PDB file of C-alpha atoms in Angstrom:
ATOM      1  CA  ILE A   1     -77.564 -41.284  -4.584  1.00 96.00           C
ATOM      2  CA  GLN A   2     -79.643 -42.702  -7.764  1.00 96.00           C
ATOM      3  CA  VAL A   3     -82.583 -44.220  -8.767  1.00 97.00           C
ATOM      4  CA  ARG A   4     -82.403 -47.853  -9.685  1.00 96.00           C
ATOM      5  CA  THR A   5     -83.856 -50.990 -10.314  1.00 95.00           C
ATOM      6  CA  VAL A   6     -83.447 -52.860  -7.645  1.00 95.00           C
ATOM      7  CA  GLU A   7     -84.951 -57.169  -7.512  1.00 92.00           C
ATOM      8  CA  GLU A   8     -85.090 -59.493  -4.829  1.00 91.00           C
ATOM      9  CA  THR A   9     -84.326 -62.829  -5.600  1.00 92.00           C
ATOM     10  CA  ILE A  10     -83.660 -66.460  -4.872  1.00 92.00           C
ATOM     11  CA  GLU A  11     -80.411 -68.144  -7.202  1.00 93.00           C
ATOM     12  CA  ALA A  12     -80.458 -71.816  -7.921  1.00 94.00           C
ATOM     13  CA  LEU A  13     -78.780 -74.273 -10.605  1.00 94.00           C
ATOM     14  CA  GLY A  14     -81.285 -75.661 -12.479  1.00 95.00           C
ATOM     15  CA  VAL A  15     -81.534 -78.607 -15.367  1.00 96.00           C
ATOM     16  CA  VAL A  16     -83.158 -78.542 -18.523  1.00 95.00           C
ATOM     17  CA  GLN A  17     -85.196 -81.413 -18.976  1.00 93.00           C
ATOM     18  CA  PRO A  18     -88.091 -83.221 -21.554  1.00 93.00           C
ATOM     19  CA  ARG A  19     -91.768 -81.973 -19.706  1.00 88.00           C
ATOM     20  CA  GLU A  20     -92.345 -85.322 -19.931  1.00 88.00           C
ATOM     21  CA  SER A  21     -91.065 -88.744 -20.537  1.00 89.00           C
ATOM     22  CA  TYR A  22     -92.717 -91.798 -20.989  1.00 91.00           C
ATOM     23  CA  ALA A  23     -91.462 -95.591 -20.320  1.00 91.00           C
ATOM     24  CA  ALA A  24     -93.235 -97.684 -22.339  1.00 91.00           C
ATOM     25  CA  ALA A  25     -94.126-101.310 -21.212  1.00 90.00           C
ATOM     26  CA  PRO A  26     -95.705-104.182 -22.369  1.00 88.00           C
ATOM     27  CA  PRO A  27     -99.034-105.216 -21.687  1.00 84.00           C
ATOM     28  CA  SER A  28     -98.223-108.603 -21.353  1.00 84.00           C
ATOM     29  CA  SER A  29     -95.531-111.176 -21.914  1.00 86.00           C
ATOM     30  CA  GLY A  30     -93.853-112.108 -25.177  1.00 87.00           C
ATOM     31  CA  ARG A  31     -91.735-111.269 -28.467  1.00 90.00           C
ATOM     32  CA  LEU A  32     -91.351-108.193 -29.162  1.00 92.00           C
ATOM     33  CA  ARG A  33     -91.185-106.118 -32.706  1.00 93.00           C
ATOM     34  CA  LEU A  34     -89.651-103.100 -32.359  1.00 95.00           C
ATOM     35  CA  LEU A  35     -91.331-100.626 -34.921  1.00 95.00           C
ATOM     36  CA  VAL A  36     -89.089 -97.292 -33.984  1.00 96.00           C
ATOM     37  CA  GLN A  37     -84.903 -96.678 -33.213  1.00 95.00           C
ATOM     38  CA  LYS A  38     -83.158 -95.052 -30.684  1.00 95.00           C
ATOM     39  CA  GLY A  39     -83.066 -91.087 -31.537  1.00 92.00           C
ATOM     40  CA  GLU A  40     -86.150 -91.559 -33.785  1.00 94.00           C
ATOM     41  CA  GLN A  41     -89.153 -88.903 -33.863  1.00 93.00           C
ATOM     42  CA  VAL A  42     -91.971 -90.228 -32.916  1.00 94.00           C
ATOM     43  CA  ARG A  43     -95.961 -88.174 -32.707  1.00 93.00           C
ATOM     44  CA  ALA A  44     -98.343 -89.134 -30.310  1.00 91.00           C
ATOM     45  CA  GLY A  45    -100.380 -92.387 -31.726  1.00 91.00           C
ATOM     46  CA  GLN A  46     -97.870 -93.969 -33.706  1.00 93.00           C
ATOM     47  CA  ALA A  47     -96.911 -97.127 -32.625  1.00 92.00           C
ATOM     48  CA  LEU A  48     -93.864 -97.778 -31.178  1.00 94.00           C
ATOM     49  CA  PHE A  49     -93.469-101.353 -31.148  1.00 94.00           C
ATOM     50  CA  GLU A  50     -95.945-104.969 -31.114  1.00 92.00           C
ATOM     51  CA  LEU A  51     -95.933-107.692 -28.572  1.00 88.00           C
ATOM     52  CA  GLU A  52     -96.429-111.587 -30.433  1.00 82.00           C
ATOM     53  CA  ASN A  53     -98.308-113.478 -27.963  1.00 74.00           C
ATOM     54  CA  VAL A  54     -98.355-116.785 -28.717  1.00 61.00           C
ATOM     55  CA  PRO A  55    -101.509-118.785 -27.720  1.00 62.00           C
ATOM     56  CA  GLU A  56    -100.796-121.562 -26.048  1.00 62.00           C
ATOM     57  CA  GLY A  57    -101.447-124.622 -28.150  1.00 64.00           C
ATOM     58  CA  ALA A  58    -100.824-122.695 -31.248  1.00 60.00           C
ATOM     59  CA  ALA A  59     -98.033-124.572 -33.038  1.00 60.00           C
ATOM     60  CA  GLN A  60    -100.241-128.088 -32.465  1.00 67.00           C
ATOM     61  CA  ALA A  61    -103.668-125.563 -34.080  1.00 66.00           C
ATOM     62  CA  LEU A  62    -101.165-124.801 -36.953  1.00 61.00           C
ATOM     63  CA  GLN A  63     -99.771-128.490 -37.644  1.00 66.00           C
ATOM     64  CA  ALA A  64    -103.846-129.857 -37.383  1.00 71.00           C
ATOM     65  CA  TYR A  65    -104.693-126.884 -40.104  1.00 64.00           C
ATOM     66  CA  MET A  66    -102.298-127.493 -42.574  1.00 63.00           C
ATOM     67  CA  GLY A  67    -103.011-131.362 -42.925  1.00 65.00           C
ATOM     68  CA  GLU A  68    -106.818-130.804 -43.223  1.00 63.00           C
ATOM     69  CA  ASN A  69    -106.414-127.625 -45.591  1.00 58.00           C
ATOM     70  CA  GLY A  70    -103.822-128.566 -47.361  1.00 56.00           C
ATOM     71  CA  GLU A  71    -102.675-125.254 -50.064  1.00 58.00           C
ATOM     72  CA  ASN A  72    -104.699-122.715 -47.506  1.00 57.00           C
ATOM     73  CA  THR A  73    -102.420-122.743 -44.928  1.00 55.00           C
ATOM     74  CA  PRO A  74    -102.288-118.782 -42.806  1.00 57.00           C
ATOM     75  CA  SER A  75     -98.755-117.977 -41.162  1.00 61.00           C
ATOM     76  CA  LEU A  76     -97.786-118.948 -37.853  1.00 56.00           C
ATOM     77  CA  ALA A  77     -97.661-114.939 -37.390  1.00 56.00           C
ATOM     78  CA  ASP A  78    -101.815-115.306 -38.102  1.00 57.00           C
ATOM     79  CA  LEU A  79    -101.867-117.218 -34.994  1.00 55.00           C
ATOM     80  CA  TYR A  80    -100.574-114.686 -33.321  1.00 57.00           C
ATOM     81  CA  ARG A  81    -101.820-111.669 -30.566  1.00 60.00           C
ATOM     82  CA  ALA A  82    -100.279-108.648 -31.692  1.00 65.00           C
ATOM     83  CA  ASN A  83    -100.429-106.513 -29.265  1.00 82.00           C
ATOM     84  CA  THR A  84     -99.523-102.414 -30.449  1.00 88.00           C
ATOM     85  CA  VAL A  85     -98.451 -99.733 -27.802  1.00 91.00           C
ATOM     86  CA  LEU A  86     -98.874 -96.245 -29.101  1.00 92.00           C
ATOM     87  CA  ALA A  87     -96.930 -92.986 -28.043  1.00 91.00           C
ATOM     88  CA  PRO A  88     -99.167 -90.845 -25.754  1.00 89.00           C
ATOM     89  CA  LEU A  89     -97.126 -88.007 -26.854  1.00 89.00           C
ATOM     90  CA  SER A  90     -94.850 -86.216 -29.698  1.00 91.00           C
ATOM     91  CA  GLY A  91     -91.213 -86.425 -28.738  1.00 91.00           C
ATOM     92  CA  ARG A  92     -88.146 -88.091 -29.289  1.00 92.00           C
ATOM     93  CA  VAL A  93     -87.300 -92.431 -28.924  1.00 94.00           C
ATOM     94  CA  GLN A  94     -84.691 -91.118 -25.462  1.00 91.00           C
ATOM     95  CA  SER A  95     -83.828 -95.073 -25.063  1.00 93.00           C
ATOM     96  CA  LEU A  96     -84.133 -98.184 -25.633  1.00 95.00           C
ATOM     97  CA  ARG A  97     -84.691-101.260 -23.286  1.00 94.00           C
ATOM     98  CA  ALA A  98     -85.112-104.442 -24.760  1.00 94.00           C
ATOM     99  CA  ALA A  99     -84.208-105.696 -28.255  1.00 94.00           C
ATOM    100  CA  ASP A 100     -86.208-106.472 -31.687  1.00 94.00           C
ATOM    101  CA  GLY A 101     -87.044-110.322 -30.874  1.00 92.00           C
ATOM    102  CA  GLN A 102     -86.693-110.271 -27.667  1.00 93.00           C
ATOM    103  CA  THR A 103     -89.205-111.746 -25.153  1.00 91.00           C
ATOM    104  CA  VAL A 104     -90.423-109.308 -22.879  1.00 91.00           C
ATOM    105  CA  THR A 105     -92.335-109.888 -19.608  1.00 89.00           C
ATOM    106  CA  LEU A 106     -95.757-107.600 -18.447  1.00 87.00           C
ATOM    107  CA  GLY A 107     -94.675-104.477 -17.477  1.00 85.00           C
ATOM    108  CA  SER A 108     -90.975-104.014 -17.962  1.00 90.00           C
ATOM    109  CA  PRO A 109     -90.072-101.064 -19.659  1.00 92.00           C
ATOM    110  CA  VAL A 110     -89.340-101.507 -23.263  1.00 95.00           C
ATOM    111  CA  LEU A 111     -88.068 -97.443 -24.767  1.00 95.00           C
ATOM    112  CA  VAL A 112     -88.559 -94.291 -23.254  1.00 94.00           C
ATOM    113  CA  VAL A 113     -89.917 -91.540 -25.034  1.00 94.00           C
ATOM    114  CA  ASP A 114     -89.253 -88.205 -23.688  1.00 92.00           C
ATOM    115  CA  SER A 115     -91.468 -85.022 -25.332  1.00 91.00           C
ATOM    116  CA  GLU A 116     -90.221 -82.486 -27.382  1.00 85.00           C
ATOM    117  CA  GLU A 117     -90.930 -79.630 -24.847  1.00 88.00           C
ATOM    118  CA  LEU A 118     -88.495 -78.389 -22.551  1.00 91.00           C
ATOM    119  CA  ALA A 119     -88.923 -77.472 -18.813  1.00 94.00           C
ATOM    120  CA  LEU A 120     -86.706 -76.351 -15.921  1.00 95.00           C
ATOM    121  CA  ARG A 121     -86.024 -78.166 -13.206  1.00 94.00           C
ATOM    122  CA  PHE A 122     -84.946 -76.890  -9.777  1.00 95.00           C
ATOM    123  CA  THR A 123     -84.448 -77.042  -6.168  1.00 93.00           C
ATOM    124  CA  VAL A 124     -84.456 -74.735  -3.081  1.00 92.00           C
ATOM    125  CA  PRO A 125     -83.778 -75.300   0.075  1.00 89.00           C
ATOM    126  CA  GLN A 126     -87.193 -75.080   3.060  1.00 89.00           C
ATOM    127  CA  SER A 127     -86.333 -71.430   4.328  1.00 89.00           C
ATOM    128  CA  ASN A 128     -87.350 -70.235   1.236  1.00 89.00           C
ATOM    129  CA  ARG A 129     -90.438 -72.333   0.161  1.00 88.00           C
ATOM    130  CA  GLU A 130     -92.523 -69.433   1.363  1.00 89.00           C
ATOM    131  CA  ASP A 131     -91.368 -67.041  -1.133  1.00 90.00           C
ATOM    132  CA  LEU A 132     -91.529 -69.276  -4.253  1.00 91.00           C
ATOM    133  CA  ARG A 133     -95.466 -69.953  -5.510  1.00 92.00           C
ATOM    134  CA  VAL A 134     -96.776 -70.113  -8.674  1.00 94.00           C
ATOM    135  CA  GLY A 135     -96.537 -68.240 -11.401  1.00 93.00           C
ATOM    136  CA  GLN A 136     -93.619 -66.119 -10.412  1.00 93.00           C
ATOM    137  CA  THR A 137     -91.101 -65.029 -13.165  1.00 91.00           C
ATOM    138  CA  VAL A 138     -88.084 -67.244 -13.552  1.00 94.00           C
ATOM    139  CA  ARG A 139     -85.239 -66.344 -15.490  1.00 94.00           C
ATOM    140  CA  ALA A 140     -82.556 -69.162 -16.302  1.00 94.00           C
ATOM    141  CA  THR A 141     -78.872 -67.749 -17.704  1.00 94.00           C
ATOM    142  CA  ARG A 142     -76.500 -69.741 -19.628  1.00 93.00           C
ATOM    143  CA  LYS A 143     -73.184 -68.899 -21.912  1.00 88.00           C
ATOM    144  CA  ASP A 144     -74.802 -64.861 -21.266  1.00 86.00           C
ATOM    145  CA  ARG A 145     -77.919 -66.288 -22.979  1.00 92.00           C
ATOM    146  CA  GLU A 146     -80.964 -65.542 -20.465  1.00 94.00           C
ATOM    147  CA  TYR A 147     -84.522 -67.488 -20.537  1.00 94.00           C
ATOM    148  CA  ARG A 148     -87.266 -66.581 -19.211  1.00 94.00           C
ATOM    149  CA  GLY A 149     -90.525 -68.739 -17.845  1.00 93.00           C
ATOM    150  CA  THR A 150     -93.020 -69.450 -15.032  1.00 95.00           C
ATOM    151  CA  ILE A 151     -93.020 -71.474 -11.814  1.00 95.00           C
ATOM    152  CA  GLU A 152     -95.604 -74.146 -12.572  1.00 94.00           C
ATOM    153  CA  GLU A 153     -95.069 -76.137 -10.004  1.00 93.00           C
ATOM    154  CA  ILE A 154     -93.700 -76.777  -6.712  1.00 94.00           C
ATOM    155  CA  ALA A 155     -93.403 -80.028  -4.404  1.00 92.00           C
ATOM    156  CA  LEU A 156     -91.355 -81.303  -1.923  1.00 91.00           C
ATOM    157  CA  GLY A 157     -88.527 -83.299  -2.395  1.00 85.00           C
ATOM    158  CA  GLU A 158     -86.948 -86.605  -0.968  1.00 80.00           C
ATOM    159  CA  ASN A 159     -83.885 -84.724   0.379  1.00 82.00           C
ATOM    160  CA  GLY A 160     -85.900 -82.049   2.509  1.00 84.00           C
ATOM    161  CA  GLN A 161     -85.939 -79.435  -0.160  1.00 89.00           C
ATOM    162  CA  TYR A 162     -88.485 -78.042  -2.716  1.00 93.00           C
ATOM    163  CA  GLU A 163     -88.211 -79.088  -6.292  1.00 93.00           C
ATOM    164  CA  ALA A 164     -90.088 -76.442  -8.602  1.00 94.00           C
ATOM    165  CA  VAL A 165     -90.507 -76.988 -12.353  1.00 94.00           C
ATOM    166  CA  ALA A 166     -90.574 -73.699 -14.580  1.00 95.00           C
ATOM    167  CA  SER A 167     -91.431 -73.372 -18.165  1.00 93.00           C
ATOM    168  CA  ILE A 168     -89.262 -71.851 -20.657  1.00 93.00           C
ATOM    169  CA  GLU A 169     -90.826 -69.198 -22.974  1.00 90.00           C
ATOM    170  CA  ASN A 170     -88.256 -69.738 -25.884  1.00 86.00           C
ATOM    171  CA  ALA A 171     -85.760 -72.793 -25.339  1.00 86.00           C
ATOM    172  CA  SER A 172     -84.280 -72.293 -28.665  1.00 85.00           C
ATOM    173  CA  GLY A 173     -80.408 -73.330 -27.765  1.00 88.00           C
ATOM    174  CA  LEU A 174     -81.465 -75.426 -24.673  1.00 90.00           C
ATOM    175  CA  GLU A 175     -80.760 -79.567 -25.187  1.00 88.00           C
ATOM    176  CA  SER A 176     -81.767 -81.730 -22.275  1.00 87.00           C
ATOM    177  CA  GLY A 177     -79.096 -81.841 -19.441  1.00 90.00           C
ATOM    178  CA  MET A 178     -78.157 -78.409 -19.321  1.00 94.00           C
ATOM    179  CA  GLN A 179     -77.505 -76.917 -16.643  1.00 95.00           C
ATOM    180  CA  VAL A 180     -78.522 -73.176 -16.435  1.00 95.00           C
ATOM    181  CA  ASP A 181     -78.476 -70.592 -13.279  1.00 95.00           C
ATOM    182  CA  VAL A 182     -81.535 -69.536 -11.986  1.00 95.00           C
ATOM    183  CA  SER A 183     -82.947 -66.638 -10.455  1.00 94.00           C
ATOM    184  CA  VAL A 184     -86.722 -65.970  -9.084  1.00 94.00           C
ATOM    185  CA  LEU A 185     -88.285 -62.755  -9.207  1.00 90.00           C
ATOM    186  CA  LEU A 186     -89.752 -62.150  -5.621  1.00 90.00           C
ATOM    187  CA  ARG A 187     -89.876 -58.397  -5.706  1.00 90.00           C
ATOM    188  CA  SER A 188     -89.132 -55.544  -7.683  1.00 91.00           C
ATOM    189  CA  VAL A 189     -88.344 -52.197  -6.756  1.00 94.00           C
ATOM    190  CA  THR A 190     -87.285 -48.856  -8.696  1.00 96.00           C
ATOM    191  CA  ALA A 191     -86.412 -46.191  -6.122  1.00 96.00           C
ATOM    192  CA  PRO A 192     -83.818 -44.230  -4.855  1.00 96.00           C
ATOM    193  CA  CYS A 193     -80.651 -46.721  -3.988  1.00 96.00           C
ATOM    194  CA  VAL A 194     -77.616 -46.410  -2.789  1.00 96.00           C
ATOM    195  CA  PRO A 195     -73.974 -49.056  -2.665  1.00 95.00           C
ATOM    196  CA  LEU A 196     -74.856 -51.198   0.534  1.00 94.00           C
ATOM    197  CA  GLU A 197     -71.707 -50.069   1.851  1.00 93.00           C
ATOM    198  CA  ALA A 198     -73.237 -46.792   2.195  1.00 94.00           C
ATOM    199  CA  VAL A 199     -75.873 -47.972   4.735  1.00 93.00           C
ATOM    200  CA  LYS A 200     -74.999 -47.696   8.570  1.00 90.00           C
ATOM    201  CA  ASP A 201     -76.017 -49.476  11.661  1.00 85.00           C
ATOM    202  CA  GLY A 202     -79.460 -50.925   9.404  1.00 77.00           C
ATOM    203  CA  ASN A 203     -80.741 -47.281   8.258  1.00 90.00           C
ATOM    204  CA  CYS A 204     -78.374 -44.676   8.127  1.00 93.00           C
ATOM    205  CA  LEU A 205     -76.340 -42.675   5.872  1.00 94.00           C
ATOM    206  CA  ASP A 206     -73.694 -40.780   6.291  1.00 94.00           C
ATOM    207  CA  CYS A 207     -74.312 -37.996   3.512  1.00 94.00           C
ATOM    208  CA  LEU A 208     -72.000 -34.935   2.697  1.00 93.00           C
ATOM    209  CA  THR A 209     -73.202 -31.354   3.025  1.00 89.00           C
ATOM    210  CA  SER A 210     -71.791 -28.105   2.599  1.00 88.00           C
ATOM    211  CA  GLU A 211     -71.000 -27.859   6.482  1.00 87.00           C
ATOM    212  CA  GLY A 212     -69.450 -31.884   5.954  1.00 89.00           C
ATOM    213  CA  VAL A 213     -70.477 -35.125   6.983  1.00 92.00           C
ATOM    214  CA  ALA A 214     -74.166 -35.058   8.399  1.00 92.00           C
ATOM    215  CA  ARG A 215     -75.429 -39.106   9.524  1.00 92.00           C
ATOM    216  CA  VAL A 216     -79.185 -39.346   8.235  1.00 94.00           C
ATOM    217  CA  ARG A 217     -81.972 -42.248   9.106  1.00 94.00           C
ATOM    218  CA  VAL A 218     -83.467 -43.659   6.374  1.00 95.00           C
ATOM    219  CA  GLU A 219     -86.196 -46.286   5.653  1.00 95.00           C
ATOM    220  CA  THR A 220     -84.576 -48.918   3.615  1.00 93.00           C
ATOM    221  CA  SER A 221     -86.457 -51.370   1.548  1.00 91.00           C
ATOM    222  CA  VAL A 222     -85.253 -54.498  -1.066  1.00 91.00           C
ATOM    223  CA  CYS A 223     -81.405 -54.727  -1.898  1.00 91.00           C
ATOM    224  CA  ASP A 224     -79.620 -56.802  -4.097  1.00 90.00           C
ATOM    225  CA  ALA A 225     -75.564 -57.738  -4.001  1.00 88.00           C
ATOM    226  CA  MET A 226     -74.646 -54.262  -4.618  1.00 93.00           C
ATOM    227  CA  TYR A 227     -77.452 -51.668  -3.733  1.00 95.00           C
ATOM    228  CA  MET A 228     -80.323 -50.903  -1.295  1.00 94.00           C
ATOM    229  CA  ALA A 229     -83.551 -49.277  -2.082  1.00 95.00           C
ATOM    230  CA  LEU A 230     -84.825 -46.727   0.044  1.00 95.00           C
ATOM    231  CA  LEU A 231     -88.208 -45.801   1.240  1.00 94.00           C
ATOM    232  CA  SER A 232     -87.671 -42.365   2.958  1.00 93.00           C
ATOM    233  CA  GLY A 233     -84.871 -40.273   3.006  1.00 92.00           C
ATOM    234  CA  PRO A 234     -82.042 -37.783   1.250  1.00 93.00           C
ATOM    235  CA  ALA A 235     -83.232 -37.067  -2.452  1.00 93.00           C
ATOM    236  CA  PRO A 236     -81.343 -38.635  -5.570  1.00 95.00           C
ATOM    237  CA  GLY A 237     -77.759 -36.985  -6.370  1.00 95.00           C
ATOM    238  CA  THR A 238     -76.858 -36.478  -2.279  1.00 95.00           C
ATOM    239  CA  LYS A 239     -73.694 -37.859  -2.000  1.00 95.00           C
ATOM    240  CA  VAL A 240     -72.968 -40.490   0.479  1.00 95.00           C
ATOM    241  CA  VAL A 241     -69.713 -42.098   2.415  1.00 94.00           C
ATOM    242  CA  LEU A 242     -69.120 -45.357   1.769  1.00 92.00           C
ATOM    243  CA  GLY A 243     -67.815 -47.340   4.416  1.00 81.00           C
ATOM    244  CA  GLU A 244     -66.542 -45.660   8.059  1.00 78.00           C
ATOM    245  CA  VAL A 245     -66.142 -41.919   8.346  1.00 69.00           C
ATOM    246  CA  THR A 246     -62.568 -41.106   9.868  1.00 68.00           C
TER     247      THR A 246
END
């Protein structure tokens, strides 16, 4: 029996994703003028694209104006209404859904901006929902490197499982789309512990004494994949039998 720290956790597979994505769409129909490129970093408030909306009868109005004013002729663009769409967040242009010069319609996506800040998304079965809560510590592991974060959102997904979103304290080395092993810490106990194989009939240990083997009843607590914490029982240093006594 040795004093150890035993943690009760929920294990899951998570995906690193942008905390926020914004699909920019035109406020009306018209001809598109892109102001950014795919992969470009943009800042909040930066212009993403303009939409040139030709008013009905603009060409005829221009011809009439040219006939009346001679040299003082505006360009056709002066008769356009330019609608400029700005980025609501800082991030990267993840994809372009339309080409420069293309005529787009109201509400159709033109491009997608992913925020610079990354978050961790993972799902757990309904049976674990009661164990989850906002504010719990999350550990994410990828290639022997560990990251820590905190659960910020929990919601029921379409597949009947619960989807959680967690922050990532230091996302250096992580990129959107990467898969990570997730461990949600439920409880942590530092106490005398025994290997799981030593626990008999749920709450008994076979302890080695000077007189032989004695079965001792114990109170157990949290366990992980290898050890069981004891609330009461023999003192640390006591030797116990793994498996059945023959």
